[in-house]
Amino acid sequence: MAERAARGRARAAFAACVLAASSLLVACSDGGDDGEAGYVVRQSSVGEIPGARLEFAGTVTALDDGCLMLDRGDGTMPWIVWPPGAAPGGGGGVLVDGETYLPGDPIRGTGTLAVLADLPGGAHDDTYFGGQGKRCDADSAGVAVLDSIGPAG
């Protein structure tokens, strides 16, 4: 009886791991042959990441490794954490509220600036924010957490 219960717990744990891994893959497309953006990491809800809210302006920039950054035009280029509901879009862009934002697009938005360690699990390489943030050098570049986004101009 104890062995059957242990197998049931092991199956449930395995299923949870598979679900978590598939969620990361959906949110963090590798930008394969379909031209979709790589590493679209997003908040699950506005304000998930605390901090003083401010207005942003800059240009979406894709690094060679697929990391999407916000060139703020002042010498800083933080890694972007996208608003809730963001998804990979065609042409290396990100789809937010029916609008696709491509590398090179000037944008405006609201959100907060953070350091990687401020994000949930940001200090750990094996977490949603920490793993991708570390890969995108967000521990030194910083993080632009977007609550909302729109085209500049």
JSON list of C-alpha atoms in Angstrom, two decimals:
[
{"chain": "A", "resi": 1, "resn": "MET", "atom": "CA", "xyz": [0.00, 0.00, 0.00]},
{"chain": "A", "resi": 2, "resn": "ALA", "atom": "CA", "xyz": [2.82, 2.43, 0.90]},
{"chain": "A", "resi": 3, "resn": "GLU", "atom": "CA", "xyz": [4.61, 1.53, -2.34]},
{"chain": "A", "resi": 4, "resn": "ARG", "atom": "CA", "xyz": [1.50, 2.34, -4.40]},
{"chain": "A", "resi": 5, "resn": "ALA", "atom": "CA", "xyz": [1.14, 5.71, -2.65]},
{"chain": "A", "resi": 6, "resn": "ALA", "atom": "CA", "xyz": [4.82, 6.49, -3.29]},
{"chain": "A", "resi": 7, "resn": "ARG", "atom": "CA", "xyz": [4.42, 5.68, -7.00]},
{"chain": "A", "resi": 8, "resn": "GLY", "atom": "CA", "xyz": [1.36, 7.96, -7.14]},
{"chain": "A", "resi": 9, "resn": "ARG", "atom": "CA", "xyz": [3.31, 10.82, -5.55]},
{"chain": "A", "resi": 10, "resn": "ALA", "atom": "CA", "xyz": [6.22, 10.23, -7.96]},
{"chain": "A", "resi": 11, "resn": "ARG", "atom": "CA", "xyz": [3.86, 10.34, -10.97]},
{"chain": "A", "resi": 12, "resn": "ALA", "atom": "CA", "xyz": [2.26, 13.55, -9.71]},
{"chain": "A", "resi": 13, "resn": "ALA", "atom": "CA", "xyz": [5.69, 15.13, -9.17]},
{"chain": "A", "resi": 14, "resn": "PHE", "atom": "CA", "xyz": [6.79, 14.07, -12.64]},
{"chain": "A", "resi": 15, "resn": "ALA", "atom": "CA", "xyz": [3.63, 15.52, -14.20]},
{"chain": "A", "resi": 16, "resn": "ALA", "atom": "CA", "xyz": [4.19, 18.81, -12.37]},
{"chain": "A", "resi": 17, "resn": "CYS", "atom": "CA", "xyz": [7.78, 18.95, -13.68]},
{"chain": "A", "resi": 18, "resn": "VAL", "atom": "CA", "xyz": [6.65, 18.26, -17.25]},
{"chain": "A", "resi": 19, "resn": "LEU", "atom": "CA", "xyz": [3.99, 20.98, -16.99]},
{"chain": "A", "resi": 20, "resn": "ALA", "atom": "CA", "xyz": [6.48, 23.50, -15.57]},
{"chain": "A", "resi": 21, "resn": "ALA", "atom": "CA", "xyz": [9.05, 22.71, -18.26]},
{"chain": "A", "resi": 22, "resn": "SER", "atom": "CA", "xyz": [6.51, 23.00, -21.07]},
{"chain": "A", "resi": 23, "resn": "SER", "atom": "CA", "xyz": [5.33, 26.34, -19.69]},
{"chain": "A", "resi": 24, "resn": "LEU", "atom": "CA", "xyz": [8.90, 27.63, -19.82]},
{"chain": "A", "resi": 25, "resn": "LEU", "atom": "CA", "xyz": [9.32, 26.40, -23.38]},
{"chain": "A", "resi": 26, "resn": "VAL", "atom": "CA", "xyz": [6.16, 28.19, -24.50]},
{"chain": "A", "resi": 27, "resn": "ALA", "atom": "CA", "xyz": [7.21, 31.41, -22.78]},
{"chain": "A", "resi": 28, "resn": "CYS", "atom": "CA", "xyz": [10.82, 31.13, -23.93]},
{"chain": "A", "resi": 29, "resn": "SER", "atom": "CA", "xyz": [10.77, 30.12, -27.57]},
{"chain": "A", "resi": 30, "resn": "ASP", "atom": "CA", "xyz": [14.21, 29.46, -28.98]},
{"chain": "A", "resi": 31, "resn": "GLY", "atom": "CA", "xyz": [13.49, 31.49, -32.10]},
{"chain": "A", "resi": 32, "resn": "GLY", "atom": "CA", "xyz": [13.80, 28.44, -34.37]},
{"chain": "A", "resi": 33, "resn": "ASP", "atom": "CA", "xyz": [12.85, 28.36, -38.05]},
{"chain": "A", "resi": 34, "resn": "ASP", "atom": "CA", "xyz": [9.49, 30.05, -37.55]},
{"chain": "A", "resi": 35, "resn": "GLY", "atom": "CA", "xyz": [11.13, 33.45, -36.91]},
{"chain": "A", "resi": 36, "resn": "GLU", "atom": "CA", "xyz": [9.56, 33.90, -33.49]},
{"chain": "A", "resi": 37, "resn": "ALA", "atom": "CA", "xyz": [11.22, 35.94, -30.77]},
{"chain": "A", "resi": 38, "resn": "GLY", "atom": "CA", "xyz": [13.45, 34.20, -28.32]},
{"chain": "A", "resi": 39, "resn": "TYR", "atom": "CA", "xyz": [13.11, 34.33, -24.57]},
{"chain": "A", "resi": 40, "resn": "VAL", "atom": "CA", "xyz": [9.82, 36.17, -24.12]},
{"chain": "A", "resi": 41, "resn": "VAL", "atom": "CA", "xyz": [9.74, 36.34, -20.34]},
{"chain": "A", "resi": 42, "resn": "ARG", "atom": "CA", "xyz": [6.72, 38.10, -18.86]},
{"chain": "A", "resi": 43, "resn": "GLN", "atom": "CA", "xyz": [5.06, 39.03, -15.61]},
{"chain": "A", "resi": 44, "resn": "SER", "atom": "CA", "xyz": [2.06, 36.91, -14.68]},
{"chain": "A", "resi": 45, "resn": "SER", "atom": "CA", "xyz": [0.25, 40.04, -13.47]},
{"chain": "A", "resi": 46, "resn": "VAL", "atom": "CA", "xyz": [0.92, 43.78, -13.51]},
{"chain": "A", "resi": 47, "resn": "GLY", "atom": "CA", "xyz": [2.86, 44.67, -10.41]},
{"chain": "A", "resi": 48, "resn": "GLU", "atom": "CA", "xyz": [4.11, 41.12, -9.81]},
{"chain": "A", "resi": 49, "resn": "ILE", "atom": "CA", "xyz": [7.54, 42.67, -9.58]},
{"chain": "A", "resi": 50, "resn": "PRO", "atom": "CA", "xyz": [7.43, 45.52, -7.06]},
{"chain": "A", "resi": 51, "resn": "GLY", "atom": "CA", "xyz": [9.10, 48.87, -7.54]},
{"chain": "A", "resi": 52, "resn": "ALA", "atom": "CA", "xyz": [8.40, 52.51, -8.27]},
{"chain": "A", "resi": 53, "resn": "ARG", "atom": "CA", "xyz": [6.58, 52.80, -11.59]},
{"chain": "A", "resi": 54, "resn": "LEU", "atom": "CA", "xyz": [7.93, 55.14, -14.24]},
{"chain": "A", "resi": 55, "resn": "GLU", "atom": "CA", "xyz": [7.58, 55.84, -17.94]},
{"chain": "A", "resi": 56, "resn": "PHE", "atom": "CA", "xyz": [9.94, 54.13, -20.37]},
{"chain": "A", "resi": 57, "resn": "ALA", "atom": "CA", "xyz": [11.04, 55.04, -23.87]},
{"chain": "A", "resi": 58, "resn": "GLY", "atom": "CA", "xyz": [13.53, 53.15, -25.99]},
{"chain": "A", "resi": 59, "resn": "THR", "atom": "CA", "xyz": [14.09, 50.74, -28.82]},
{"chain": "A", "resi": 60, "resn": "VAL", "atom": "CA", "xyz": [13.54, 46.98, -28.69]},
{"chain": "A", "resi": 61, "resn": "THR", "atom": "CA", "xyz": [16.89, 45.35, -29.44]},
{"chain": "A", "resi": 62, "resn": "ALA", "atom": "CA", "xyz": [17.65, 41.67, -30.06]},
{"chain": "A", "resi": 63, "resn": "LEU", "atom": "CA", "xyz": [21.08, 40.41, -29.11]},
{"chain": "A", "resi": 64, "resn": "ASP", "atom": "CA", "xyz": [22.75, 37.70, -31.19]},
{"chain": "A", "resi": 65, "resn": "ASP", "atom": "CA", "xyz": [21.65, 35.09, -28.63]},
{"chain": "A", "resi": 66, "resn": "GLY", "atom": "CA", "xyz": [17.97, 36.07, -28.92]},
{"chain": "A", "resi": 67, "resn": "CYS", "atom": "CA", "xyz": [17.77, 38.12, -25.72]},
{"chain": "A", "resi": 68, "resn": "LEU", "atom": "CA", "xyz": [15.43, 41.08, -26.06]},
{"chain": "A", "resi": 69, "resn": "MET", "atom": "CA", "xyz": [16.71, 44.28, -24.50]},
{"chain": "A", "resi": 70, "resn": "LEU", "atom": "CA", "xyz": [15.47, 47.88, -24.25]},
{"chain": "A", "resi": 71, "resn": "ASP", "atom": "CA", "xyz": [18.01, 50.35, -25.63]},
{"chain": "A", "resi": 72, "resn": "ARG", "atom": "CA", "xyz": [17.11, 53.41, -23.61]},
{"chain": "A", "resi": 73, "resn": "GLY", "atom": "CA", "xyz": [19.37, 55.71, -25.64]},
{"chain": "A", "resi": 74, "resn": "ASP", "atom": "CA", "xyz": [21.35, 56.71, -22.55]},
{"chain": "A", "resi": 75, "resn": "GLY", "atom": "CA", "xyz": [23.98, 53.99, -22.67]},
{"chain": "A", "resi": 76, "resn": "THR", "atom": "CA", "xyz": [21.84, 51.47, -20.75]},
{"chain": "A", "resi": 77, "resn": "MET", "atom": "CA", "xyz": [20.19, 48.42, -22.28]},
{"chain": "A", "resi": 78, "resn": "PRO", "atom": "CA", "xyz": [18.26, 46.39, -19.69]},
{"chain": "A", "resi": 79, "resn": "TRP", "atom": "CA", "xyz": [16.73, 42.99, -20.38]},
{"chain": "A", "resi": 80, "resn": "ILE", "atom": "CA", "xyz": [12.96, 43.19, -20.98]},
{"chain": "A", "resi": 81, "resn": "VAL", "atom": "CA", "xyz": [10.38, 41.42, -18.84]},
{"chain": "A", "resi": 82, "resn": "TRP", "atom": "CA", "xyz": [7.21, 41.83, -20.88]},
{"chain": "A", "resi": 83, "resn": "PRO", "atom": "CA", "xyz": [3.67, 42.67, -19.71]},
{"chain": "A", "resi": 84, "resn": "PRO", "atom": "CA", "xyz": [1.23, 39.88, -18.83]},
{"chain": "A", "resi": 85, "resn": "GLY", "atom": "CA", "xyz": [-0.10, 38.10, -21.90]},
{"chain": "A", "resi": 86, "resn": "ALA", "atom": "CA", "xyz": [2.94, 38.79, -24.09]},
{"chain": "A", "resi": 87, "resn": "ALA", "atom": "CA", "xyz": [3.78, 35.98, -26.50]},
{"chain": "A", "resi": 88, "resn": "PRO", "atom": "CA", "xyz": [6.35, 35.27, -29.21]},
{"chain": "A", "resi": 89, "resn": "GLY", "atom": "CA", "xyz": [5.33, 36.94, -32.46]},
{"chain": "A", "resi": 90, "resn": "GLY", "atom": "CA", "xyz": [6.50, 36.51, -36.02]},
{"chain": "A", "resi": 91, "resn": "GLY", "atom": "CA", "xyz": [9.66, 38.05, -37.41]},
{"chain": "A", "resi": 92, "resn": "GLY", "atom": "CA", "xyz": [11.54, 37.98, -34.12]},
{"chain": "A", "resi": 93, "resn": "GLY", "atom": "CA", "xyz": [8.97, 40.14, -32.38]},
{"chain": "A", "resi": 94, "resn": "VAL", "atom": "CA", "xyz": [6.73, 39.95, -29.36]},
{"chain": "A", "resi": 95, "resn": "LEU", "atom": "CA", "xyz": [2.94, 40.12, -29.50]},
{"chain": "A", "resi": 96, "resn": "VAL", "atom": "CA", "xyz": [1.28, 42.25, -26.80]},
{"chain": "A", "resi": 97, "resn": "ASP", "atom": "CA", "xyz": [-2.42, 43.17, -26.91]},
{"chain": "A", "resi": 98, "resn": "GLY", "atom": "CA", "xyz": [-2.66, 42.50, -30.66]},
{"chain": "A", "resi": 99, "resn": "GLU", "atom": "CA", "xyz": [0.43, 44.58, -31.53]},
{"chain": "A", "resi": 100, "resn": "THR", "atom": "CA", "xyz": [3.73, 43.01, -32.59]},
{"chain": "A", "resi": 101, "resn": "TYR", "atom": "CA", "xyz": [6.90, 44.73, -31.39]},
{"chain": "A", "resi": 102, "resn": "LEU", "atom": "CA", "xyz": [9.95, 43.91, -33.49]},
{"chain": "A", "resi": 103, "resn": "PRO", "atom": "CA", "xyz": [13.64, 44.51, -32.86]},
{"chain": "A", "resi": 104, "resn": "GLY", "atom": "CA", "xyz": [14.31, 48.08, -33.97]},
{"chain": "A", "resi": 105, "resn": "ASP", "atom": "CA", "xyz": [10.85, 49.34, -32.96]},
{"chain": "A", "resi": 106, "resn": "PRO", "atom": "CA", "xyz": [10.77, 52.44, -30.77]},
{"chain": "A", "resi": 107, "resn": "ILE", "atom": "CA", "xyz": [8.40, 51.92, -27.83]},
{"chain": "A", "resi": 108, "resn": "ARG", "atom": "CA", "xyz": [6.92, 53.73, -24.85]},
{"chain": "A", "resi": 109, "resn": "GLY", "atom": "CA", "xyz": [5.62, 52.07, -21.75]},
{"chain": "A", "resi": 110, "resn": "THR", "atom": "CA", "xyz": [5.29, 52.03, -18.01]},
{"chain": "A", "resi": 111, "resn": "GLY", "atom": "CA", "xyz": [6.93, 49.76, -15.50]},
{"chain": "A", "resi": 112, "resn": "THR", "atom": "CA", "xyz": [9.90, 49.61, -13.19]},
{"chain": "A", "resi": 113, "resn": "LEU", "atom": "CA", "xyz": [13.64, 49.17, -13.36]},
{"chain": "A", "resi": 114, "resn": "ALA", "atom": "CA", "xyz": [14.99, 46.31, -11.29]},
{"chain": "A", "resi": 115, "resn": "VAL", "atom": "CA", "xyz": [18.05, 44.22, -10.70]},
{"chain": "A", "resi": 116, "resn": "LEU", "atom": "CA", "xyz": [17.82, 40.53, -11.49]},
{"chain": "A", "resi": 117, "resn": "ALA", "atom": "CA", "xyz": [17.99, 39.52, -7.82]},
{"chain": "A", "resi": 118, "resn": "ASP", "atom": "CA", "xyz": [14.80, 41.58, -7.17]},
{"chain": "A", "resi": 119, "resn": "LEU", "atom": "CA", "xyz": [12.73, 39.34, -9.43]},
{"chain": "A", "resi": 120, "resn": "PRO", "atom": "CA", "xyz": [11.07, 36.23, -7.95]},
{"chain": "A", "resi": 121, "resn": "GLY", "atom": "CA", "xyz": [13.84, 33.61, -8.00]},
{"chain": "A", "resi": 122, "resn": "GLY", "atom": "CA", "xyz": [16.11, 36.04, -9.85]},
{"chain": "A", "resi": 123, "resn": "ALA", "atom": "CA", "xyz": [19.15, 35.04, -7.80]},
{"chain": "A", "resi": 124, "resn": "HIS", "atom": "CA", "xyz": [18.80, 31.36, -8.83]},
{"chain": "A", "resi": 125, "resn": "ASP", "atom": "CA", "xyz": [19.75, 30.04, -12.27]},
{"chain": "A", "resi": 126, "resn": "ASP", "atom": "CA", "xyz": [17.09, 27.30, -12.18]},
{"chain": "A", "resi": 127, "resn": "THR", "atom": "CA", "xyz": [14.04, 29.60, -11.98]},
{"chain": "A", "resi": 128, "resn": "TYR", "atom": "CA", "xyz": [11.82, 31.26, -14.59]},
{"chain": "A", "resi": 129, "resn": "PHE", "atom": "CA", "xyz": [13.28, 34.75, -14.15]},
{"chain": "A", "resi": 130, "resn": "GLY", "atom": "CA", "xyz": [16.72, 33.75, -12.90]},
{"chain": "A", "resi": 131, "resn": "GLY", "atom": "CA", "xyz": [17.59, 31.29, -15.65]},
{"chain": "A", "resi": 132, "resn": "GLN", "atom": "CA", "xyz": [16.68, 33.52, -18.58]},
{"chain": "A", "resi": 133, "resn": "GLY", "atom": "CA", "xyz": [17.86, 36.68, -16.86]},
{"chain": "A", "resi": 134, "resn": "LYS", "atom": "CA", "xyz": [21.27, 35.18, -16.18]},
{"chain": "A", "resi": 135, "resn": "ARG", "atom": "CA", "xyz": [21.49, 33.99, -19.78]},
{"chain": "A", "resi": 136, "resn": "CYS", "atom": "CA", "xyz": [20.70, 37.53, -20.98]},
{"chain": "A", "resi": 137, "resn": "ASP", "atom": "CA", "xyz": [23.26, 39.08, -18.61]},
{"chain": "A", "resi": 138, "resn": "ALA", "atom": "CA", "xyz": [20.51, 40.89, -16.69]},
{"chain": "A", "resi": 139, "resn": "ASP", "atom": "CA", "xyz": [22.56, 40.68, -13.50]},
{"chain": "A", "resi": 140, "resn": "SER", "atom": "CA", "xyz": [24.79, 43.41, -14.96]},
{"chain": "A", "resi": 141, "resn": "ALA", "atom": "CA", "xyz": [22.49, 45.00, -17.60]},
{"chain": "A", "resi": 142, "resn": "GLY", "atom": "CA", "xyz": [19.49, 45.40, -15.29]},
{"chain": "A", "resi": 143, "resn": "VAL", "atom": "CA", "xyz": [15.84, 44.65, -16.00]},
{"chain": "A", "resi": 144, "resn": "ALA", "atom": "CA", "xyz": [13.12, 46.78, -17.58]},
{"chain": "A", "resi": 145, "resn": "VAL", "atom": "CA", "xyz": [9.88, 45.32, -16.21]},
{"chain": "A", "resi": 146, "resn": "LEU", "atom": "CA", "xyz": [7.07, 46.50, -18.50]},
{"chain": "A", "resi": 147, "resn": "ASP", "atom": "CA", "xyz": [3.51, 46.76, -17.18]},
{"chain": "A", "resi": 148, "resn": "SER", "atom": "CA", "xyz": [2.30, 48.29, -20.44]},
{"chain": "A", "resi": 149, "resn": "ILE", "atom": "CA", "xyz": [3.79, 48.99, -23.86]},
{"chain": "A", "resi": 150, "resn": "GLY", "atom": "CA", "xyz": [2.89, 50.94, -26.97]},
{"chain": "A", "resi": 151, "resn": "PRO", "atom": "CA", "xyz": [4.56, 52.30, -30.07]},
{"chain": "A", "resi": 152, "resn": "ALA", "atom": "CA", "xyz": [6.53, 55.51, -29.56]},
{"chain": "A", "resi": 153, "resn": "GLY", "atom": "CA", "xyz": [5.35, 58.53, -31.43]}
]
